[in-house]
Short mmCIF file of C-alpha atoms in Angstrom, two decimals:
data_model
loop_
_atom_site.label_atom_id
_atom_site.label_comp_id
_atom_site.label_asym_id
_atom_site.label_seq_id
_atom_site.Cartn_x
_atom_site.Cartn_y
_atom_site.Cartn_z
CA UNK R 418 -51.62 -43.49 -64.29
CA UNK R 419 -48.96 -43.04 -66.98
CA UNK R 420 -46.89 -40.78 -64.77
CA UNK R 421 -46.62 -43.58 -62.19
CA UNK R 422 -45.61 -46.40 -64.55
CA UNK R 423 -42.84 -47.09 -67.05
CA UNK R 424 -45.46 -46.98 -69.80
CA UNK R 425 -43.25 -48.08 -72.68
CA UNK R 426 -41.94 -51.29 -71.11
CA UNK R 427 -45.15 -52.11 -69.27
CA UNK R 428 -47.32 -52.03 -72.38
CA UNK R 429 -44.98 -53.90 -74.66
CA UNK R 430 -44.39 -56.66 -72.19
CA UNK R 431 -48.01 -57.00 -71.02
CA UNK R 432 -46.80 -56.07 -67.51
CA UNK R 433 -49.02 -57.08 -64.62
CA UNK R 434 -48.43 -53.72 -62.96
CA UNK R 435 -49.92 -52.01 -65.99
CA UNK R 436 -52.90 -54.36 -66.06
CA UNK R 437 -53.51 -53.68 -62.39
CA UNK R 438 -53.96 -50.00 -63.17
CA UNK R 439 -56.01 -50.03 -66.41
CA UNK R 440 -57.77 -53.29 -65.64
CA UNK R 441 -57.51 -56.48 -67.64
CA UNK R 442 -60.26 -55.81 -70.16
CA UNK R 443 -60.01 -52.52 -71.99
CA UNK R 444 -57.86 -49.44 -72.74
CA UNK R 445 -59.64 -46.32 -74.02
CA UNK R 446 -57.97 -43.37 -75.70
CA UNK R 447 -59.93 -40.21 -76.34
CA UNK R 448 -58.32 -37.65 -78.63
CA UNK R 449 -54.76 -38.43 -77.51
CA UNK R 450 -52.08 -37.40 -80.02
CA UNK R 451 -50.31 -40.52 -81.31
CA UNK R 452 -47.16 -41.29 -83.23
CA UNK R 453 -47.05 -40.24 -86.86
CA UNK R 454 -44.98 -42.03 -89.50
CA UNK R 455 -41.73 -40.51 -88.23
CA UNK R 456 -42.49 -41.63 -84.66
CA UNK R 457 -43.41 -38.17 -83.39
CA UNK R 458 -46.87 -37.16 -82.17
CA UNK R 459 -48.13 -34.06 -83.99
CA UNK R 460 -51.02 -31.66 -83.46
CA UNK R 461 -53.37 -30.68 -86.23
CA UNK R 462 -50.98 -27.99 -87.41
CA UNK R 463 -48.21 -30.57 -87.88
CA UNK R 464 -46.21 -29.38 -84.89
CA UNK R 465 -44.20 -32.01 -82.96
CA UNK R 466 -45.68 -32.19 -79.42
CA UNK R 467 -43.42 -34.92 -78.07
CA UNK R 468 -42.38 -32.67 -75.16
CA UNK R 469 -45.92 -32.67 -73.78
CA UNK R 470 -47.11 -36.11 -74.86
CA UNK R 471 -46.58 -39.31 -72.91
CA UNK R 472 -46.01 -42.41 -75.09
CA UNK R 473 -49.46 -43.90 -74.44
CA UNK R 474 -49.31 -45.44 -77.91
CA UNK R 475 -47.47 -48.31 -76.24
CA UNK R 476 -50.62 -49.29 -74.35
CA UNK R 477 -52.17 -49.89 -77.76
CA UNK R 478 -49.14 -51.66 -79.20
CA UNK R 479 -49.06 -54.46 -76.64
CA UNK R 480 -50.93 -56.00 -73.73
CA UNK R 481 -53.88 -58.40 -73.63
CA UNK R 482 -56.57 -55.73 -73.18
CA UNK R 483 -59.05 -54.64 -75.82
CA UNK R 484 -58.18 -51.27 -77.34
CA UNK R 485 -60.81 -48.64 -78.09
CA UNK R 486 -60.09 -45.15 -79.41
CA UNK R 487 -61.95 -41.94 -80.20
CA UNK R 488 -60.67 -39.25 -82.57
CA UNK R 489 -61.65 -36.55 -85.03
CA UNK R 490 -58.54 -35.34 -86.82
CA UNK R 491 -56.47 -38.32 -87.88
CA UNK R 492 -53.57 -37.60 -85.55
CA UNK R 493 -54.97 -39.46 -82.55
CA UNK R 494 -54.10 -42.85 -81.13
CA UNK R 495 -56.26 -45.47 -82.90
CA UNK R 496 -56.39 -43.65 -86.24
CA UNK R 497 -53.80 -46.15 -87.54
CA UNK R 498 -56.83 -48.33 -88.18
CA UNK R 499 -57.57 -46.08 -91.13
CA UNK R 500 -55.57 -45.75 -94.33
CA UNK R 501 -53.04 -42.90 -94.11
CA UNK R 502 -54.00 -42.12 -97.71
CA UNK R 503 -57.59 -41.49 -96.57
CA UNK R 504 -56.42 -39.22 -93.77
CA UNK R 505 -54.05 -37.41 -96.11
CA UNK R 506 -56.80 -36.79 -98.63
CA UNK R 507 -59.40 -35.46 -96.20
CA UNK R 508 -57.50 -33.66 -93.40
CA UNK R 509 -55.14 -30.64 -93.72
CA UNK R 510 -51.57 -31.81 -93.09
CA UNK R 511 -53.07 -35.30 -93.06
CA UNK R 512 -50.02 -37.14 -94.46
CA UNK R 513 -47.73 -35.56 -91.87
CA UNK R 514 -49.94 -35.92 -88.80
CA UNK R 515 -51.63 -39.29 -89.51
CA UNK R 516 -51.18 -41.56 -86.51
CA UNK R 517 -49.85 -45.03 -87.19
CA UNK R 518 -51.10 -46.57 -83.94
CA UNK R 519 -54.15 -48.74 -84.49
CA UNK R 520 -56.80 -50.15 -82.17
CA UNK R 521 -59.46 -52.83 -82.05
CA UNK R 522 -62.44 -50.47 -82.21
CA UNK R 523 -62.35 -46.88 -83.56
CA UNK R 524 -64.95 -44.17 -83.12
CA UNK R 525 -64.54 -41.28 -85.58
CA UNK R 526 -66.57 -38.15 -84.85
CA UNK R 527 -66.82 -34.57 -86.04
CA UNK R 528 -65.54 -33.60 -82.57
CA UNK R 529 -63.94 -36.22 -80.31
CA UNK R 530 -66.08 -35.08 -77.37
CA UNK R 531 -69.17 -36.13 -79.32
CA UNK R 532 -67.74 -39.58 -79.98
CA UNK R 533 -66.95 -39.94 -76.24
CA UNK R 534 -70.48 -38.88 -75.31
CA UNK R 535 -71.86 -41.33 -77.85
CA UNK R 536 -69.80 -44.07 -76.20
CA UNK R 537 -71.21 -43.10 -72.82
CA UNK R 538 -74.76 -43.28 -74.15
CA UNK R 539 -74.09 -46.70 -75.73
CA UNK R 540 -72.68 -48.02 -72.45
CA UNK R 541 -75.72 -46.80 -70.60
CA UNK R 542 -77.99 -48.71 -72.97
CA UNK R 543 -75.89 -51.87 -72.87
CA UNK R 544 -75.49 -51.69 -69.08
CA UNK R 545 -78.79 -50.44 -67.68
CA UNK R 546 -77.39 -50.61 -64.18
CA UNK R 547 -74.97 -47.83 -65.12
CA UNK R 548 -77.49 -45.61 -66.85
CA UNK R 549 -78.35 -43.53 -63.80
CA UNK R 550 -74.70 -42.62 -63.13
CA UNK R 551 -73.89 -41.90 -66.78
CA UNK R 552 -77.05 -39.78 -67.28
CA UNK R 553 -75.90 -37.41 -64.55
CA UNK R 554 -72.89 -36.46 -66.67
CA UNK R 555 -74.61 -36.57 -70.06
CA UNK R 556 -76.12 -33.07 -69.85
CA UNK R 557 -75.51 -29.76 -71.62
CA UNK R 558 -74.96 -28.13 -68.21
CA UNK R 559 -72.25 -30.61 -67.22
CA UNK R 560 -70.56 -30.30 -70.62
CA UNK R 561 -70.40 -26.48 -70.35
CA UNK R 562 -69.17 -26.58 -66.77
CA UNK R 563 -66.29 -28.88 -67.78
CA UNK R 564 -65.29 -26.59 -70.69
CA UNK R 565 -65.59 -23.56 -68.40
CA UNK R 566 -63.32 -25.18 -65.81
CA UNK R 567 -60.71 -26.02 -68.45
CA UNK R 568 -60.67 -22.42 -69.67
CA UNK R 569 -60.44 -21.12 -66.13
CA UNK R 570 -57.38 -23.34 -65.61
CA UNK R 571 -55.71 -21.79 -68.66
CA UNK R 572 -56.89 -24.07 -71.44
CA UNK R 573 -57.51 -22.87 -74.98
CA UNK R 574 -59.58 -24.06 -77.92
CA UNK R 575 -57.41 -26.37 -80.01
CA UNK R 576 -58.78 -24.99 -83.28
CA UNK R 577 -59.11 -21.25 -82.59
CA UNK R 578 -56.18 -21.11 -80.17
CA UNK R 579 -58.29 -18.75 -78.10
CA UNK R 580 -59.05 -18.89 -74.36
CA UNK R 581 -62.81 -19.18 -74.70
CA UNK R 582 -65.56 -21.64 -73.83
CA UNK R 583 -65.59 -23.39 -77.18
CA UNK R 584 -64.36 -26.77 -78.32
CA UNK R 585 -62.97 -27.07 -81.81
CA UNK R 586 -64.56 -23.76 -82.64
CA UNK R 587 -68.07 -24.76 -81.57
CA UNK R 588 -69.85 -23.07 -78.67
CA UNK R 589 -72.14 -24.39 -75.98
CA UNK R 590 -75.17 -23.96 -78.23
CA UNK R 591 -73.82 -26.66 -80.59
CA UNK R 592 -72.33 -28.99 -78.06
CA UNK R 593 -75.19 -28.70 -75.61
CA UNK R 594 -77.82 -29.50 -78.23
CA UNK R 595 -76.00 -32.65 -79.33
CA UNK R 596 -75.45 -33.83 -75.74
CA UNK R 597 -79.12 -33.42 -74.92
CA UNK R 598 -80.11 -35.27 -78.10
CA UNK R 599 -77.87 -38.15 -77.04
CA UNK R 600 -79.41 -38.08 -73.58
CA UNK R 601 -82.93 -38.26 -75.00
CA UNK R 602 -81.92 -41.10 -77.31
CA UNK R 603 -80.41 -42.90 -74.34
CA UNK R 604 -83.52 -42.55 -72.24
CA UNK R 605 -85.81 -43.66 -75.12
CA UNK R 606 -83.66 -46.66 -75.96
CA UNK R 607 -83.32 -47.53 -72.31
CA UNK R 608 -87.07 -47.53 -71.89
CA UNK R 609 -87.51 -49.84 -74.87
CA UNK R 610 -84.81 -52.12 -73.60
CA UNK R 611 -86.42 -52.16 -70.16
CA UNK R 612 -89.72 -53.23 -71.69
CA UNK R 613 -87.94 -55.97 -73.61
CA UNK R 614 -86.25 -57.26 -70.48
CA UNK R 615 -89.54 -57.26 -68.66
CA UNK R 616 -91.04 -59.46 -71.33
CA UNK R 617 -88.06 -61.81 -71.65
CA UNK R 618 -87.17 -62.16 -68.02
CA UNK R 619 -90.59 -62.04 -66.41
CA UNK R 620 -89.72 -58.79 -64.70
CA UNK R 621 -93.34 -58.48 -63.60
CA UNK R 622 -92.72 -61.30 -61.16
CA UNK R 623 -89.58 -59.53 -59.93
CA UNK R 624 -91.40 -56.26 -59.53
CA UNK R 625 -93.94 -57.96 -57.37
CA UNK R 626 -91.11 -58.90 -55.11
CA UNK R 627 -89.72 -55.39 -55.23
CA UNK R 628 -86.52 -56.33 -57.06
CA UNK R 629 -84.52 -53.45 -58.55
CA UNK R 630 -82.40 -53.57 -61.70
CA UNK R 631 -79.23 -53.65 -59.63
CA UNK R 632 -80.57 -56.58 -57.57
CA UNK R 633 -81.62 -58.40 -60.73
CA UNK R 634 -78.12 -57.98 -62.24
CA UNK R 635 -76.54 -59.23 -59.00
CA UNK R 636 -78.75 -62.30 -58.96
CA UNK R 637 -77.97 -62.99 -62.62
CA UNK R 638 -74.24 -62.86 -61.91
CA UNK R 639 -74.55 -65.14 -58.89
CA UNK R 640 -76.68 -67.64 -60.86
CA UNK R 641 -74.44 -67.66 -63.95
CA UNK R 642 -71.02 -67.84 -62.34
CA UNK R 643 -71.34 -67.57 -58.57
CA UNK R 644 -69.49 -64.27 -59.03
CA UNK R 645 -67.42 -62.77 -56.20
CA UNK R 646 -68.41 -59.33 -54.76
CA UNK R 647 -65.61 -57.61 -56.72
CA UNK R 648 -67.02 -58.78 -60.07
CA UNK R 649 -70.57 -57.80 -59.18
CA UNK R 650 -69.30 -54.38 -57.96
CA UNK R 651 -67.60 -53.89 -61.34
CA UNK R 652 -70.75 -54.82 -63.24
CA UNK R 653 -72.89 -52.40 -61.26
CA UNK R 654 -70.39 -49.60 -60.83
CA UNK R 655 -70.75 -49.90 -57.06
CA UNK R 656 -68.35 -50.33 -54.17
CA UNK R 657 -67.88 -53.78 -52.64
CA UNK R 658 -69.47 -52.45 -49.44
CA UNK R 659 -72.59 -51.46 -51.33
CA UNK R 660 -72.69 -54.83 -53.03
CA UNK R 661 -72.45 -56.56 -49.67
CA UNK R 662 -75.46 -54.58 -48.40
CA UNK R 663 -77.33 -55.41 -51.64
CA UNK R 664 -76.56 -59.14 -51.14
CA UNK R 665 -77.77 -58.93 -47.50
CA UNK R 666 -81.09 -57.56 -48.72
CA UNK R 667 -81.45 -60.39 -51.22
CA UNK R 668 -80.62 -63.01 -48.59
CA UNK R 669 -83.12 -61.44 -46.14
CA UNK R 670 -85.82 -61.80 -48.76
CA UNK R 671 -84.81 -65.36 -49.66
CA UNK R 672 -83.71 -64.32 -53.15
CA UNK R 673 -80.17 -65.48 -52.59
CA UNK R 674 -78.35 -67.85 -50.27
#
């Protein structure tokens, strides 16, 4: 979306146009080079990459949305939440590349991809209605296919500078294993959460009526706030049309009016 908006002025002024694109709740940055102390974004080698880097820092400098960032090297947007002294002491070229742009919530990982996958798994646990969709992408096969596609398009490994199917020097054997471990943790945690919800919300009674998780979430939203279809669609990760059909099923079974 940055190419379609005057990012700098939009973010600093809390522009409605900007909010309409990223939503009013959250901005997420995953391994995006951010401004260093001299105002220039730098890669891990300390090279100025301003020519290829949009000023997305501005989305994290202003605006009412919550800011969340993922990084692994200290030069990414959000790393300003850490002390530059810490980055300088632990990362090569740390003092020169340390990003000064902060965030509300920072995820630091050995490889940013891992942090992003961890975030996906956490979202799936917190939002069970999204778990099915997220789980489709949280696989070793999908991870490798994405890397393979990037290489086919001309991408290179940022650490080795080679055009090969590795990320930060690690091959599919390392990445794939970690992704599958996260997927297993997600499924196990999701099952425990499901059992908890069944106990707390008398899901047995709902199951007798044939109510799905999505239908239960929709009923909860309607009960709590008489939510419009757009809000329910956002909660479930569904289209408004699909939500309308879901509501029709609930009404037909006298579970909603």
